[in-house]
Amino acid sequence: MNGRQKILYFLYLHRTGLAVTALSLTLLVYPLFQDNPYNLGLSNLIAIHAIVVLGLNLFVGYAGQISLGHAAFFGLGAYGSAIGCVTLGLPPWPTMLAVALLVALVALLIGVPALRLSGHYLAMATLGCNIVVHTVMLQWDEVTGGPSGFSGIPPLAFGSFAFDDEVSFHYLVWSFALISLLLCLNLVRSGVGRGLAALAGDETAAEALGVDTRRAKVKVFVLSAAMASLAGSLFAHCYGFVSPDSFGIFTSADMVIMVVIGGMGSVWGSLFGAGFITLLPEWMDVFEAYKDFVHGGILVLVLMFLPQGLITGLLEQIKIKVALRRRKDAAA
Amino acid sequence: MLQLEKISKRFGGLPALEDVSFHVPRGQVTALIGPNGAGKSTLINCISGVLQPTEGQVSFAGRQITGQPAHQIARFGIARTFQNLKLFPRLTVLDNVLTGMTCEGGRSMCMAMLRLPYLRHRERRLRLRAMEALDRFDLTEKANWPAEVLAYGDKKRVELARATVGNPQLILLDEPVAGLNAEETSAVGDQLRRLRLAGYTLLLVEHDMDLVMEIADKVVVLDSGRCIATGTPDEVRRNPLVLEAYLGRMDATA
Ligand SMILES: Nc1ncnc2c1ncn2[C@@H]1O[C@H](COP(=O)(O)OP(=O)(O)OP(=O)(O)O)[C@@H](O)[C@H]1O
Ligand SMILES: [Mg+2]
């Protein structure tokens, strides 16, 4: 190996770590170049969505399941933190953690029976949960504030330093997003992750290789719910206000669309999908009123032509082309 | 090693297996033969836990395994291949083989997410072993190809590599050479002989009589779900029941 090859091999070997480092550094200096609070607010929203989508993508892309109810967990996290901190007067950080654990428990209780179902039935079951949660948020005025929402949620703070402006939010939410990214990347590169990939590929084969498929599905579901709950808590503390509108079934559908854009089972794609769908309304003001149609249209088109999702689907097509060409060369 | 006792399996009343009993001795190759639809794959599925037998018991290394879920049986050390290939088309060849060592990859999701140094080392070791397995099956250059672009013969070999890489105690092979050409068949035959020399226990379902007669220590013949003969290849070859029920029919169709 000559020097150049060595460097390339080193880059290849450490590609994941290097990519995460590069992204972290970019985000670290981002506020220095971008001081428009509106734009920072958008990138913060991307980070919050990314946390949900990373978890959901594990569930959809790795466990091979479908959930149309993740906005419910997102909303439970947000309302949990709001009620805990304001109504009960609990400290924010422990509340956030406790709420995530509670939501994980709820997901476990829902997941154990619901994950015996599959396909359309699972989609319906999770959708139903979302509707129930949304209705409770709307109707239970005394606790949730009803349709007008819940305001006055305090910002998160370390001692006297409060995360109460766009720049400090930026560092807060992106730290959470990067940690989630790193944990997900680690998971999919491990033996457990391969078991999950096997499960998404073929359940019978995965079982025969020693993967406890039922348990694995429930575990990933619970993990993704806990991540959604954490993102919800961040959302509540960042905006100081939550309302049921943010947690309806259309939000759930948007989350699934983010997964689909990024590609099933692609961790990096989740970031891209979250960014793309969050920014889409910014680029196309005209479509504001038809947002749901546009999203639905994207979903249908991608799933029709690239069932593995947009980015992964395209990458896979390229990989297959390359491999087929090499196969032909080898044969010749 | 593996003991089957009066295994019966009915699909909605239709019997696919009736009172099948035999023993797979440790360190030997046991071949399971029989005409199409005899119930061979069904029997493999009952052993590996993909299907539950309607009646009867399977014990493995002195332990009852009937009724256990498939993943548990895999963890006891029984690996298998499938008659209609079950590779993971989106994973690379290397990752496909790595999934064969799922049992050794660790189970804890939290540990996996933290990727502690011990897991990193383990991962590197598993990767080396998977590369060795690919080398044995002459697939090294294709390690990074997506499995779905492989030719049929290569896919069969990847599945064989995946089933053997975890050093299982018993390997159930459902027609490993079906659909392969003569050259590929002899290559797989060599691999099977090598496994046998290395002391593996194999239960081999196969239609290729030359291969079976050559490498099997013991042959079990199924016909319409019943076990009609067991013995050494020579005994079975001379058994009039087998000639009538099986070889005769094979000749007629071959
Ligand atoms: N899931 C199922 N439901 C109903 N009937 C089944 C099922 N699986 C197998 N059978 C029936 O059981 C019988 C045995 O099938 P099996 O696949 O075990 O045969 P085989 O010996 O493996 O044949 P081949 O040599 O063609 O692979 C067949 O008559 C088949 O139709
Ligand atoms: Mg069969």
Tab-separated table of N, CA and C and ligand atoms in Angstrom, chain B residues 41 83 174-175, ligand 2:
chain	number	residue	atom	x	y	z
B	41	SER	N	-38.921	-31.384	3.887
B	41	SER	CA	-38.780	-29.998	4.355
B	41	SER	C	-39.641	-29.766	5.586
B	83	GLN	N	-34.677	-24.540	1.645
B	83	GLN	CA	-34.767	-25.076	0.287
B	83	GLN	C	-34.923	-23.927	-0.716
B	174	ASP	N	-31.217	-28.222	3.681
B	174	ASP	CA	-32.347	-28.604	2.840
B	174	ASP	C	-31.965	-28.410	1.370
B	175	GLU	N	-31.573	-29.482	0.741
B	175	GLU	CA	-31.199	-29.501	-0.675
B	175	GLU	C	-30.142	-28.466	-1.029
C	2	MG	MG	-38.504	-29.792	0.390
